[in-house]
Coordinates of C-alpha atoms and ligand atoms in Angstrom, one line a residue:
X798 CA 1.4 45.8 -105.7
X799 CA 1.7 42.7 -107.8
X800 CA -0.1 39.8 -105.8
X801 CA 1.6 36.3 -105.7
X802 CA 0.3 32.8 -105.6
X803 CA 1.1 29.9 -103.5
X804 CA 0.6 26.6 -101.6
X805 CA 0.6 24.7 -98.5
X806 CA 3.0 21.9 -98.7
X807 CA 3.9 18.9 -96.4
X808 CA 7.4 17.5 -97.3
X809 CA 7.1 15.2 -94.4
X810 CA 4.1 13.6 -96.1
X811 CA 5.7 12.6 -99.3
X812 CA 9.0 10.8 -100.2
X813 CA 12.0 12.9 -100.3
X814 CA 12.5 12.0 -104.1
X815 CA 9.5 13.9 -105.0
X816 CA 10.1 17.2 -103.3
X817 CA 12.3 18.8 -106.1
X818 CA 9.8 17.9 -108.8
X819 CA 7.0 19.2 -106.6
X820 CA 8.8 22.4 -106.3
X821 CA 9.7 22.7 -110.0
X822 CA 6.1 22.0 -110.8
X823 CA 4.8 24.9 -108.4
X824 CA 7.0 27.4 -110.0
X825 CA 5.9 26.0 -113.4
X826 CA 2.3 26.5 -112.4
X827 CA 2.7 30.1 -111.3
X828 CA 3.1 29.7 -107.7
X829 CA 5.9 31.4 -105.8
X830 CA 5.0 30.9 -102.3
X831 CA 4.9 27.6 -100.2
X832 CA 4.0 27.3 -96.5
X833 CA 5.5 24.6 -94.7
X834 CA 6.1 23.1 -91.2
X835 CA 2.9 23.9 -89.2
X836 CA 2.2 20.3 -88.1
X837 CA 5.6 18.9 -88.1
X838 CA 6.4 18.8 -84.3
X839 CA 6.5 15.1 -84.1
X840 CA 9.1 14.9 -87.1
X841 CA 11.3 17.9 -85.8
X842 CA 11.3 16.6 -82.1
X843 CA 10.1 13.1 -81.9
X844 CA 11.0 12.9 -78.3
X845 CA 12.0 15.4 -75.5
X846 CA 15.2 17.0 -76.5
X847 CA 15.6 14.7 -79.4
X848 CA 15.7 16.8 -82.6
X849 CA 15.8 15.8 -86.2
X850 CA 16.2 18.9 -88.7
X851 CA 18.1 17.3 -91.3
X852 CA 15.2 16.3 -93.4
X853 CA 13.7 20.0 -93.0
X854 CA 16.9 21.6 -93.9
X855 CA 16.9 19.7 -97.1
X856 CA 13.4 20.5 -97.8
X857 CA 13.7 24.0 -97.2
X858 CA 16.9 24.0 -99.5
X859 CA 15.4 22.2 -102.2
X860 CA 12.1 24.3 -102.1
X861 CA 14.1 27.7 -101.8
X862 CA 16.4 26.7 -104.6
X863 CA 13.8 25.9 -106.9
X864 CA 12.7 29.6 -106.5
X865 CA 10.0 29.5 -103.9
X866 CA 9.6 32.0 -101.2
X867 CA 8.8 29.9 -97.9
X868 CA 6.5 30.6 -95.1
X869 CA 7.9 28.8 -92.2
X870 CA 5.6 27.9 -89.4
X871 CA 5.8 27.3 -85.5
X872 CA 4.3 23.8 -85.0
X873 CA 2.3 24.5 -81.7
X874 CA -1.2 23.7 -83.2
X875 CA -0.3 20.0 -83.0
X876 CA 1.6 19.1 -79.8
X877 CA 2.6 15.5 -80.1
X878 CA 1.8 12.8 -77.9
X879 CA 5.0 13.0 -75.7
X880 CA 4.1 16.6 -74.8
X881 CA 0.8 15.5 -73.6
X882 CA 2.2 12.5 -71.4
X883 CA 4.4 15.2 -70.0
X884 CA 1.8 17.8 -69.2
X885 CA -1.5 15.4 -68.9
X886 CA -3.5 18.7 -67.7
X887 CA -2.7 20.7 -70.8
X888 CA -5.6 19.5 -72.6
X889 CA -8.3 21.8 -73.1
X890 CA -11.6 21.5 -71.1
X891 CA -15.0 21.7 -72.6
X892 CA -17.9 23.6 -71.0
X893 CA -19.1 20.4 -69.5
X894 CA -15.7 19.7 -67.9
X895 CA -14.7 17.1 -70.0
X896 CA -11.1 17.3 -71.3
X897 CA -10.7 17.1 -74.9
X898 CA -8.3 14.4 -76.0
X899 CA -5.2 14.3 -78.2
X900 CA -5.4 12.3 -81.6
X901 CA -6.2 15.4 -83.7
X902 CA -5.2 18.9 -83.1
X903 CA -5.5 22.0 -81.2
X904 CA -6.0 20.3 -78.0
X905 CA -4.1 22.7 -75.7
X906 CA -5.5 25.0 -73.3
X907 CA -4.2 28.5 -73.8
X908 CA -3.9 29.0 -70.0
X909 CA -1.6 26.1 -69.3
X910 CA 1.8 27.4 -68.4
X911 CA 3.7 24.2 -69.0
X912 CA 2.3 23.9 -72.6
X913 CA 3.1 27.7 -73.0
X914 CA 6.6 27.0 -72.0
X915 CA 6.7 24.1 -74.3
X916 CA 5.5 26.2 -77.1
X917 CA 7.9 28.9 -76.6
X918 CA 10.7 26.4 -76.3
X919 CA 9.8 24.7 -79.8
X920 CA 9.3 28.2 -81.4
X921 CA 12.6 29.3 -80.3
X922 CA 14.5 26.2 -81.5
X923 CA 12.9 26.5 -85.0
X924 CA 13.6 30.3 -85.2
X925 CA 17.1 29.7 -84.1
X926 CA 17.7 27.3 -86.8
X927 CA 15.8 29.0 -89.6
X928 CA 15.5 32.7 -88.4
X929 CA 18.1 33.6 -90.8
X930 CA 17.8 31.3 -93.7
X931 CA 17.4 33.3 -96.9
X932 CA 14.6 31.2 -98.3
X933 CA 12.4 31.8 -95.6
X934 CA 10.5 35.1 -96.4
X935 CA 7.7 35.0 -93.7
X936 CA 6.6 33.0 -90.6
X937 CA 3.2 31.6 -89.7
X938 CA 2.7 31.5 -85.9
X939 CA 0.4 28.3 -84.8
X940 CA -2.3 27.4 -86.9
X941 CA -6.0 28.8 -86.9
X942 CA -6.2 30.0 -83.1
X943 CA -9.8 29.3 -82.0
X944 CA -10.6 26.7 -85.0
X945 CA -12.7 23.8 -83.6
X946 CA -14.0 25.6 -80.9
X947 CA -10.5 26.0 -78.9
X948 CA -10.7 29.3 -77.4
X949 CA -12.6 28.9 -74.3
X950 CA -11.2 26.4 -71.9
X951 CA -12.8 25.3 -68.5
X952 CA -9.7 23.8 -67.0
X953 CA -8.2 24.2 -63.7
X954 CA -5.3 26.4 -65.4
X955 CA -7.9 28.6 -67.0
X956 CA -9.5 28.9 -63.6
X957 CA -6.3 29.9 -61.9
X958 CA -5.4 32.1 -64.4
X959 CA -8.9 33.9 -64.5
X960 CA -8.6 34.6 -60.8
X961 CA -5.3 36.5 -61.4
X962 CA -6.7 38.2 -64.4
X963 CA -9.9 39.3 -62.2
X964 CA -7.8 40.4 -59.4
X965 CA -5.5 42.5 -61.6
X966 CA -8.7 44.0 -63.4
X967 CA -10.7 44.7 -60.2
X968 CA -7.8 45.3 -57.5
X969 CA -10.3 44.3 -54.6
X970 CA -13.0 41.7 -54.3
X971 CA -15.3 44.5 -53.0
X972 CA -14.7 46.3 -56.4
X973 CA -15.5 43.2 -58.2
X974 CA -18.6 42.5 -56.3
X975 CA -19.6 46.2 -57.0
X976 CA -18.9 46.2 -60.7
X977 CA -20.5 42.8 -61.1
X978 CA -23.2 43.6 -58.8
X979 CA -22.9 40.3 -57.0
X980 CA -25.5 41.5 -54.6
X981 CA -28.0 39.9 -57.1
X982 CA -28.6 36.3 -56.0
X983 CA -26.2 36.7 -53.2
X984 CA -23.2 36.1 -55.5
X985 CA -20.9 38.3 -53.3
X986 CA -17.3 36.9 -52.9
X987 CA -14.7 37.3 -49.9
X988 CA -11.7 36.5 -51.9
X989 CA -10.9 36.1 -55.5
X990 CA -10.0 32.4 -55.0
X991 CA -13.8 31.8 -54.7
X992 CA -14.5 32.7 -58.3
X993 CA -15.5 30.0 -60.4
X994 CA -15.6 29.7 -64.2
X995 CA -19.1 30.4 -65.7
X996 CA -19.7 27.1 -66.7
X997 CA -22.2 24.3 -65.3
X998 CA -23.9 26.8 -63.3
X999 CA -27.6 25.9 -62.4
X1000 CA -29.1 28.4 -64.5
X1001 CA -27.5 31.7 -66.4
X1002 CA -24.2 32.8 -64.7
X1003 CA -24.1 36.7 -64.0
X1004 CA -23.6 38.1 -67.7
X1005 CA -20.6 40.2 -66.7
X1006 CA -19.0 37.2 -65.2
X1007 CA -19.4 35.4 -68.4
X1008 CA -18.4 38.3 -70.5
X1009 CA -15.1 38.9 -68.5
X1010 CA -14.6 35.3 -68.9
X1011 CA -14.5 35.7 -72.7
X1012 CA -12.4 38.8 -72.5
X1013 CA -9.9 36.9 -70.4
X1014 CA -10.1 34.0 -73.0
X1015 CA -9.4 36.3 -75.8
X1016 CA -6.5 37.8 -73.8
X1017 CA -4.9 34.4 -73.3
X1018 CA -5.0 34.0 -77.2
X1019 CA -3.2 37.3 -77.5
X1020 CA -0.6 36.3 -74.7
X1021 CA 0.1 33.2 -76.4
X1022 CA 0.6 34.4 -79.8
X1023 CA 2.7 37.5 -78.4
X1024 CA 4.8 35.0 -76.6
X1025 CA 5.7 33.5 -79.7
X1026 CA 5.9 36.7 -81.8
X1027 CA 8.5 38.0 -79.2
X1028 CA 10.7 34.8 -79.7
X1029 CA 10.5 35.0 -83.5
X1030 CA 11.6 38.5 -83.6
X1031 CA 14.7 37.7 -81.7
X1032 CA 15.8 35.6 -84.7
X1033 CA 14.1 36.9 -87.7
X1034 CA 13.5 40.2 -89.9
X1035 CA 10.8 38.3 -91.7
X1036 CA 7.2 39.2 -91.3
X1037 CA 5.2 37.2 -88.9
X1038 CA 1.5 36.0 -89.9
X1039 CA -1.3 34.2 -88.4
X1040 CA -3.9 32.3 -90.5
X1041 CA -7.4 33.3 -89.0
X1042 CA -10.4 31.5 -89.8
X1043 CA -14.1 32.3 -91.1
X1044 CA -16.4 33.3 -88.5
X1045 CA -14.4 32.6 -85.5
X1046 CA -15.2 35.5 -83.1
X1047 CA -13.9 34.0 -79.6
X1048 CA -10.9 36.1 -79.7
X1049 CA -10.2 39.7 -80.4
X1050 CA -8.4 39.5 -83.9
X1051 CA -7.5 43.1 -83.8
X1052 CA -5.6 42.6 -80.7
X1053 CA -3.7 39.5 -81.8
X1054 CA -2.9 41.4 -85.1
X1055 CA -1.1 44.0 -83.1
X1056 CA 2.0 41.7 -82.3
X1057 CA 2.0 40.4 -86.0
X1058 CA 3.0 42.3 -89.5
X1059 CA 0.4 40.5 -91.8
X1060 CA -2.9 39.0 -91.1
X1061 CA -4.1 36.0 -93.4
X1062 CA -7.0 33.9 -93.3
X1063 CA -8.3 30.5 -94.6
X1064 CA -10.9 31.0 -97.1
X1065 CA -13.1 27.6 -97.8
X1066 CA -16.4 29.1 -99.6
X1067 CA -18.1 26.0 -100.1
X1068 CA -17.4 24.8 -96.5
X1069 CA -18.5 27.7 -94.9
X1070 CA -21.8 28.0 -96.7
X1071 CA -22.8 24.4 -95.6
X1072 CA -20.9 24.8 -92.3
X1073 CA -21.4 28.0 -90.6
X1074 CA -24.0 30.0 -92.6
X1075 CA -27.7 30.8 -91.7
X1076 CA -28.9 31.2 -95.2
X1077 CA -32.1 29.7 -96.6
X1078 CA -31.7 26.2 -98.1
X1079 CA -32.8 27.8 -101.6
X1080 CA -29.7 30.1 -101.3
X1081 CA -27.6 27.1 -100.3
X1082 CA -28.7 25.2 -103.2
X1083 CA -28.3 27.8 -105.6
X1084 CA -24.9 28.9 -104.7
X1085 CA -23.6 25.3 -103.4
X1086 CA -20.7 25.7 -106.1
X1087 CA -19.7 29.2 -105.3
X1088 CA -20.2 29.8 -101.8
X1089 CA -22.0 32.7 -100.1
X1090 CA -21.1 35.7 -102.4
X1091 CA -20.6 38.2 -99.5
X1092 CA -18.9 35.7 -96.9
X1093 CA -15.5 35.6 -98.4
X1094 CA -15.3 39.5 -99.1
X1095 CA -16.4 40.1 -95.5
X1096 CA -13.7 38.3 -94.3
X1097 CA -11.1 39.8 -96.8
X1098 CA -12.4 43.1 -95.7
X1099 CA -12.3 42.3 -91.9
X1100 CA -8.7 40.9 -91.9
X1101 CA -7.4 43.9 -94.3
X1102 CA -8.3 45.8 -91.2
X1103 CA -7.0 43.3 -88.6
X1104 CA -3.6 43.3 -90.7
X1105 CA -3.6 47.2 -90.9
X1106 CA -3.6 47.2 -94.6
X1107 CA -1.6 44.0 -95.1
X1108 CA -3.1 40.6 -95.6
X1109 CA -3.0 37.3 -97.5
X1110 CA -5.1 34.2 -98.0
X1111 CA -3.2 31.7 -96.6
X1112 CA -5.2 28.7 -97.7
X1113 CA -7.7 28.9 -100.3
X1114 CA -10.2 26.1 -101.3
X1115 CA -9.0 24.5 -104.3
X1116 CA -11.9 21.7 -104.7
X1117 CA -14.2 19.7 -102.6
X1118 CA -13.3 19.9 -98.7
X1119 CA -13.9 17.0 -96.5
X1120 CA -15.4 19.0 -93.3
X1121 CA -18.8 20.3 -93.9
X1122 CA -22.2 18.5 -93.9
X1123 CA -21.8 18.3 -97.6
X1124 CA -18.8 18.8 -99.9
X1125 CA -19.7 19.8 -103.5
X1126 CA -17.2 20.5 -106.2
X1127 CA -16.8 24.1 -107.0
X1128 CA -18.2 25.3 -110.3
X1129 CA -15.8 25.3 -113.1
X1130 CA -14.1 28.6 -112.8
X1131 CA -14.9 29.2 -109.1
X1132 CA -11.4 28.9 -107.8
X1133 CA -10.3 31.6 -110.1
X1134 CA -13.1 33.7 -109.3
X1135 CA -12.3 33.3 -105.5
X1136 CA -8.5 34.2 -106.1
X1137 CA -9.4 37.3 -108.0
X1138 CA -12.0 38.6 -105.7
X1139 CA -9.3 38.1 -102.8
X1140 CA -6.9 40.1 -104.9
X1141 CA -9.3 42.8 -105.6
X1142 CA -9.9 43.1 -101.9
X1143 CA -6.1 43.6 -101.6
X1144 CA -4.5 40.2 -100.9
X1145 CA -0.8 40.0 -101.4
X1146 CA -0.8 36.4 -101.8
X1147 CA -3.3 33.7 -102.3
X1148 CA -2.0 30.3 -101.3
X1149 CA -4.0 27.3 -102.0
X1150 CA -4.6 24.3 -99.5
X1151 CA -3.1 22.2 -100.4
X1152 CA -0.4 21.2 -103.3
X1153 CA -1.5 17.6 -103.2
X1154 CA -4.5 15.6 -101.7
X1155 CA -3.1 13.3 -99.1
X1156 CA -4.4 9.7 -99.6
X1157 CA -4.2 9.1 -95.9
X1158 CA -5.5 10.4 -92.5
X1159 CA -8.3 12.8 -91.7
X1160 CA -8.2 14.9 -94.7
X1161 CA -7.8 12.1 -97.3
X1162 CA -11.2 13.2 -98.9
X1163 CA -10.1 16.8 -99.2
X1164 CA -9.1 17.9 -102.7
X1165 CA -5.7 19.6 -103.4
X1166 CA -4.4 21.5 -106.3
X1167 CA -3.1 17.8 -107.7
X1168 CA -4.8 14.4 -107.0
X1169 CA -3.1 11.8 -104.7
X1170 CA -1.6 10.4 -107.7
X1171 CA 0.0 13.5 -108.7
X1172 CA -2.3 14.6 -111.7
X1173 CA -3.3 18.0 -111.9
X1174 CA -6.9 18.7 -110.4
X1175 CA -8.8 21.5 -111.9
X1176 CA -8.0 24.1 -109.3
X1177 CA -4.4 24.0 -110.5
X1178 CA -5.3 24.9 -113.9
X1179 CA -7.5 27.9 -112.7
X1180 CA -4.6 29.2 -110.4
X1181 CA -2.3 29.2 -113.3
X1182 CA -4.8 31.1 -115.4
X1183 CA -4.7 34.0 -112.9
X1184 CA -1.1 33.8 -112.7
X1185 CA -1.0 34.4 -116.5
X1186 CA -3.8 37.1 -116.1
X1187 CA -1.7 39.0 -113.5
X1188 CA 0.7 39.7 -116.1
X1189 CA -2.0 42.3 -117.7
X1190 CA -1.6 44.4 -114.6
X1191 CA 1.2 46.8 -113.7
X1192 CA -0.2 46.7 -110.1
X1193 CA -3.4 46.4 -107.9
X1194 CA -3.5 48.7 -105.2
X1195 CA -6.3 49.7 -102.6
X1196 CA -7.8 52.9 -102.2
X1197 CA -9.9 53.8 -99.0
X1198 CA -13.5 53.2 -99.1
X1199 CA -16.2 55.9 -98.5
X1200 CA -18.2 53.5 -96.2
X1201 CA -16.8 52.3 -93.0
X1202 CA -18.4 49.4 -91.0
X1203 CA -17.3 48.7 -87.4
X1204 CA -17.0 45.1 -86.5
X1205 CA -16.3 44.5 -82.7
X1206 CA -15.4 41.1 -81.2
X1207 CA -16.5 42.1 -77.6
X1208 CA -20.2 42.7 -79.0
X1209 CA -20.2 39.3 -80.3
X1210 CA -19.5 38.2 -76.9
X1211 CA -21.9 40.4 -75.2
X1212 CA -24.8 39.5 -77.3
X1213 CA -23.7 35.6 -77.2
X1214 CA -24.1 36.1 -73.4
X1215 CA -27.1 38.0 -73.2
X1216 CA -29.0 37.5 -76.9
X1217 CA -32.3 38.1 -75.3
X1218 CA -33.9 36.1 -78.2
X1219 CA -32.4 32.9 -79.8
X1220 CA -31.9 34.3 -83.0
X1221 CA -30.0 37.4 -81.9
X1222 CA -26.4 37.3 -83.3
X1223 CA -24.1 40.2 -83.7
X1224 CA -22.2 38.5 -86.4
X1225 CA -25.4 38.2 -88.4
X1226 CA -26.6 41.5 -87.7
X1227 CA -23.3 43.1 -88.9
X1228 CA -23.3 40.8 -91.7
X1229 CA -26.7 41.8 -92.8
X1230 CA -25.8 45.4 -93.0
X1231 CA -22.5 44.4 -94.9
X1232 CA -24.5 42.3 -97.3
X1233 CA -26.9 45.2 -98.1
X1234 CA -24.1 47.5 -98.6
X1235 CA -22.3 44.9 -100.9
X1236 CA -25.7 44.4 -103.1
X1237 CA -25.7 48.0 -103.6
X1238 CA -22.2 47.8 -105.4
X1239 CA -20.4 49.5 -102.6
X1240 CA -16.9 48.7 -101.6
X1241 CA -16.5 48.6 -97.8
X1242 CA -13.9 49.1 -95.2
X1243 CA -14.4 47.2 -91.9
X1244 CA -12.9 49.0 -89.1
X1245 CA -12.3 48.3 -85.4
X1246 CA -14.5 49.9 -82.6
X1247 CA -11.3 51.8 -81.4
X1248 CA -10.9 53.5 -84.7
X1249 CA -9.8 57.0 -84.0
X1250 CA -9.4 58.5 -87.4
X1251 CA -12.4 58.6 -89.5
X1252 CA -11.2 60.8 -92.1
X1253 CA -11.8 60.0 -95.6
X1254 CA -15.2 58.2 -94.8
X1255 CA -18.4 59.7 -95.6
X1256 CA -20.6 57.0 -94.0
X1257 CA -20.0 55.1 -90.7
X1258 CA -22.3 52.1 -89.6
X1259 CA -22.2 50.4 -86.1
X1260 CA -25.1 48.3 -85.6
X1261 CA -25.5 46.5 -82.2
X1262 CA -21.9 47.8 -81.1
X1263 CA -22.6 47.2 -77.2
X1264 CA -20.6 50.2 -76.1
X1265 CA -19.1 53.3 -77.9
X1266 CA -15.7 53.8 -76.3
X1267 CA -14.1 57.1 -75.8
X1268 CA -11.8 57.2 -78.6
X1269 CA -14.9 56.2 -81.0
X1270 CA -16.9 58.8 -79.2
X1271 CA -14.5 61.4 -79.7
X1272 CA -13.8 60.6 -83.5
X1273 CA -17.5 60.6 -84.1
X1274 CA -17.8 64.0 -82.5
X1275 CA -15.2 65.2 -85.1
X1276 CA -16.7 63.2 -88.1
X1277 CA -18.7 65.0 -90.8
X1278 CA -20.2 62.2 -92.4
X1279 CA -23.4 60.0 -91.7
X1280 CA -23.5 57.8 -88.8
X1281 CA -25.9 55.0 -88.9
X1282 CA -26.3 53.0 -85.5
X1283 CA -28.9 50.7 -83.8
X1284 CA -30.5 48.3 -83.0
X1285 CA -28.7 47.6 -79.7
X1286 CA -25.7 50.2 -80.3
X1287 CA -24.7 51.9 -77.0
X1288 CA -27.1 49.8 -74.9
X1289 CA -24.6 48.4 -72.1
X1290 CA -22.1 50.0 -70.0
X1291 CA -18.6 48.0 -70.0
X1292 CA -19.6 46.2 -66.9
X1293 CA -22.7 44.9 -68.9
X1294 CA -25.3 46.6 -67.2
X1295 CA -28.0 49.1 -68.8
X1296 CA -26.7 52.7 -68.8
X1297 CA -28.0 55.0 -66.3
X1298 CA -29.9 57.1 -68.4
X1299 CA -30.9 54.2 -70.8
X1300 CA -29.9 53.5 -74.2
X1301 CA -28.9 54.3 -76.7
X1302 CA -25.7 56.1 -75.5
X1303 CA -24.7 57.1 -79.1
X1304 CA -23.2 60.6 -79.7
X1305 CA -25.5 63.0 -81.6
X1306 CA -28.6 60.5 -81.0
X1307 CA -31.4 62.0 -78.8
X1308 CA -34.1 59.4 -77.6
X1309 CA -34.6 56.6 -75.0
X1310 CA -35.1 53.0 -75.6
X1311 CA -37.8 52.4 -73.2
X1312 CA -38.3 48.8 -73.9
X1313 CA -37.1 46.0 -75.9
X1314 CA -38.8 42.8 -77.3
X1315 CA -37.3 39.9 -79.5
X1316 CA -39.5 38.2 -82.0
X1317 CA -40.6 34.9 -83.1
X1318 CA -39.4 33.9 -86.6
X1319 CA -42.7 34.7 -88.2
X1320 CA -43.5 37.9 -86.2
X1321 CA -42.8 40.8 -88.4
X1322 CA -43.2 44.4 -87.6
X1323 CA -44.1 46.5 -90.9
X1324 CA -42.1 49.9 -91.2
X1325 CA -44.3 52.5 -93.0
X1326 CA -43.1 52.8 -96.8
X1327 CA -40.7 50.0 -96.2
X1328 CA -40.3 46.4 -95.4
X1329 CA -40.4 45.3 -91.9
X1330 CA -38.3 44.7 -88.7
X1331 CA -37.7 40.9 -87.5
X1332 CA -36.1 39.5 -84.6
X1333 CA -35.4 42.6 -82.5
X1334 CA -37.6 45.5 -81.9
X1335 CA -37.1 48.5 -79.7
X1336 CA -39.8 51.0 -78.3
X1337 CA -38.0 54.3 -78.7
X1338 CA -39.5 57.4 -76.5
X1339 CA -38.6 61.2 -76.0
X1340 CA -37.1 61.4 -79.6
X1341 CA -36.1 64.6 -80.7
X1342 CA -36.6 63.7 -84.5
X1343 CA -38.5 60.8 -86.0
X1344 CA -37.6 59.9 -89.5
X1345 CA -39.9 56.9 -90.1
X1346 CA -42.6 55.2 -88.2
X1347 CA -43.6 51.5 -87.8
X1348 CA -47.3 50.8 -88.9
X1349 CA -48.0 50.3 -85.2
X1350 CA -46.9 53.9 -84.4
X1351 CA -43.6 53.2 -82.9
X1352 CA -40.6 55.2 -84.2
X1353 CA -38.6 53.0 -86.8
X1354 CA -35.6 55.5 -87.7
X1355 CA -34.9 58.3 -85.4
X1356 CA -32.2 61.2 -85.7
X1357 CA -31.5 63.8 -88.4
X1358 CA -30.4 63.1 -91.8
X1359 CA -26.8 63.0 -90.7
X1360 CA -27.2 60.6 -87.5
X1361 CA -29.5 57.8 -87.8
X1362 CA -30.8 55.1 -85.4
X1363 CA -32.4 52.1 -86.5
X1364 CA -35.0 50.8 -84.0
X1365 CA -34.8 47.2 -85.1
X1366 CA -33.3 44.5 -87.2
X1367 CA -34.4 45.6 -90.4
X1368 CA -34.9 43.5 -93.4
X1369 CA -32.6 43.6 -96.5
X1370 CA -34.9 45.6 -98.7
X1371 CA -35.2 48.4 -95.8
X1372 CA -31.6 48.5 -95.2
X1373 CA -30.9 49.1 -99.0
X1374 CA -33.4 51.9 -99.2
X1375 CA -31.9 53.6 -96.0
X1376 CA -28.5 53.1 -97.4
X1377 CA -28.9 54.0 -100.9
X1378 CA -30.8 57.1 -99.5
X1379 CA -28.0 58.1 -97.4
X1380 CA -25.2 57.4 -100.3
X1381 CA -27.3 59.5 -102.7
X1382 CA -27.3 62.6 -100.0
X1383 CA -23.5 62.1 -99.8
X1384 CA -23.1 61.9 -103.5
X1385 CA -21.9 58.3 -103.3
X1386 CA -22.9 56.3 -106.3
X1387 CA -24.8 53.2 -105.7
X1388 CA -25.9 50.4 -108.4
X1389 CA -28.5 47.9 -107.3
X1390 CA -26.9 44.4 -108.5
X1391 CA -28.5 41.2 -109.1
X1392 CA -28.2 38.5 -106.5
X1393 CA -25.2 36.7 -108.0
X1394 CA -22.9 39.9 -109.0
X1395 CA -20.4 41.9 -106.9
X1396 CA -18.2 44.5 -107.5
X1397 CA -15.2 46.0 -106.0
X1398 CA -13.1 49.2 -106.7
X1399 CA -9.4 49.3 -106.2
X1400 CA -7.2 52.3 -106.9
X1401 CA -7.4 52.0 -110.7
X1402 CA -9.6 49.2 -111.5
X1403 CA -13.3 48.1 -110.9
X1404 CA -13.7 44.3 -110.6
X1405 CA -17.0 42.8 -111.3
X1406 CA -17.7 39.2 -110.1
X1407 CA -20.5 36.8 -111.4
X1408 CA -21.2 34.1 -108.9
X1409 CA -23.3 31.9 -111.2
X1410 CA -22.9 29.5 -114.2
X1411 CA -24.5 31.9 -116.8
X1412 CA -23.2 35.1 -118.4
X1413 CA -24.7 38.2 -117.0
X1414 CA -24.9 41.6 -118.2
X1415 CA -24.8 44.8 -116.0
X1416 CA -25.6 47.7 -118.3
X1417 CA -23.2 47.3 -121.2
X1418 CA -20.7 45.1 -119.1
X1419 CA -21.0 41.5 -119.6
X1420 CA -19.6 39.3 -116.9
X1421 CA -18.8 35.6 -118.0
X1422 CA -20.1 32.8 -116.3
X1423 CA -18.3 32.1 -113.1
X1424 CA -16.0 34.8 -114.2
X1425 CA -14.6 38.1 -113.6
X1426 CA -14.5 41.3 -115.5
X1427 CA -12.2 44.0 -114.9
X1428 CA -12.1 47.7 -116.2
X1429 CA -9.8 50.6 -115.7
X1430 CA -11.0 53.6 -113.6
Ligands
GAL1181 C1 -7.9 24.6 -92.3 C2 -6.5 24.1 -91.7 C3 -5.9 23.0 -92.4 C4 -6.5 22.1 -93.2 C5 -7.8 22.6 -93.9 C6 -8.8 21.8 -94.6 O1 -8.9 24.7 -91.4 O2 -5.7 25.2 -91.2 O3 -4.5 22.5 -91.8 O4 -7.2 21.4 -92.2 O5 -8.6 23.5 -93.0 O6 -9.7 22.5 -95.2

């Protein structure tokens, strides 16, 4: 596969006379894809049933004739004001019960039937018009589901739909009472119509009530997306794509992905470091111009899995963004570095956000590939450099990794509902495992918790997985590699209770979690010959085999050499020792990397990345400052 580059473009933001030159400049810069239309609803349908497609017809024809492949979008992330006036109760409602307002974007509630109808209607109109347009080579549905905290809605529509959802799931109210164990605190219902949403309760709602609400909310996203994909498939053969976001876990992306052909995500390394990372201040200062070096690749690997092997970066940060607490400029070379990294992880297309910085409205301070006056911004030169470098390759193809790491959205929700200690985050736990693996020079596949085929893998990691489902259980039973689990793996039933025989309910692990404790930030539990546990610690008893102990005598790692259960949240050093030991037993080579270097293997190449402004050496390999080095395998 030869990866391609592209950019996001808004013809409606610029005078028509400029479109042709913009298109020609894109081509001259090495870009061959352009995404349009995702926010253009008020221009294509300024009033109910009044349509104005002429300008868009011309834009598509100009961009396409210049040689660009177009990603057309459905505009449903930005319902215009007249739609809100028509359906005043379509607005998303926050947990405090306040309707969020129009005037920005994503203000709709996924459960509002009227809005769902509008979204299907406008998608069909756009699909009918452009479904067979030869310049349109892919479709984007909506824009960034869940972004700006927009998955969960506590509206009347959500309440109504949740009651239907629970009645379908549990069939009878007695069954729901039994599964939810509503006898606790006299929460029993006599009718589904009595069920409320789990917000504004005096103290915690029943965790299964909250978890089911999250499952329901995720299903609403899946349903919304499916309704558009079904319409689009009637009118187009082109692949369907959604652009997911970084660290948004409120809906099950694997499930949404089943109705699409390609996954994509919007990669803003510097924005994410400042806005949604728990790394230390020192780390943030050190990497302020590169971003957290594992965060992007984690999402690349995740979305490769969500897209079943096919994925893009739909929006790549090209310069300073506007939305994080601090918005530094990328290091010189960082845009090229991020692009190469995405390519090494399998991106078919890397598309930059956006072609030209808008001098107006909310994102006027957000850089583009070009300045508002049309002059080239630094990111464009770096994109063009990647384009030129791609000529050195006959193809860049992916190869299955030896190590698989499970990421499970349901576990995110479960531990969000029942963290037990304020620092417990499933995302952070899995991410810590990922970081340790990556800093050992390993390439990782992220897999879904419903994976049924583990062949080809030698190591499977599943920290914090709340429940091992039947499919995974049978896959593990037939798996002859090493399985690493814990803490918290297999510790809940699907009804969010403690399993009858106590956790961990993990195939091939014999032991019992007798108690758990969560720890203050400065309370560390030393592990013999290793580092320490932090945040979370389990007291395991009745273990068949104990591999390591804590200084206080409690088991730290149990199992045999092929099945390991880790009893707490281990520090990076400990994880690295455990993982490198397992890899060496399996004949998998590891290399301890310095903190600014990462490596990724593809079928025929090894790519080395340097996230620092100094040249670094790894053995005989020299990686230029802010650079990438590749070698043939
Ligand atoms: C993304 C979004 C774009 C733009 C961009 C700015 O989240 O999809 O429309 O807002 O962020 O960084």
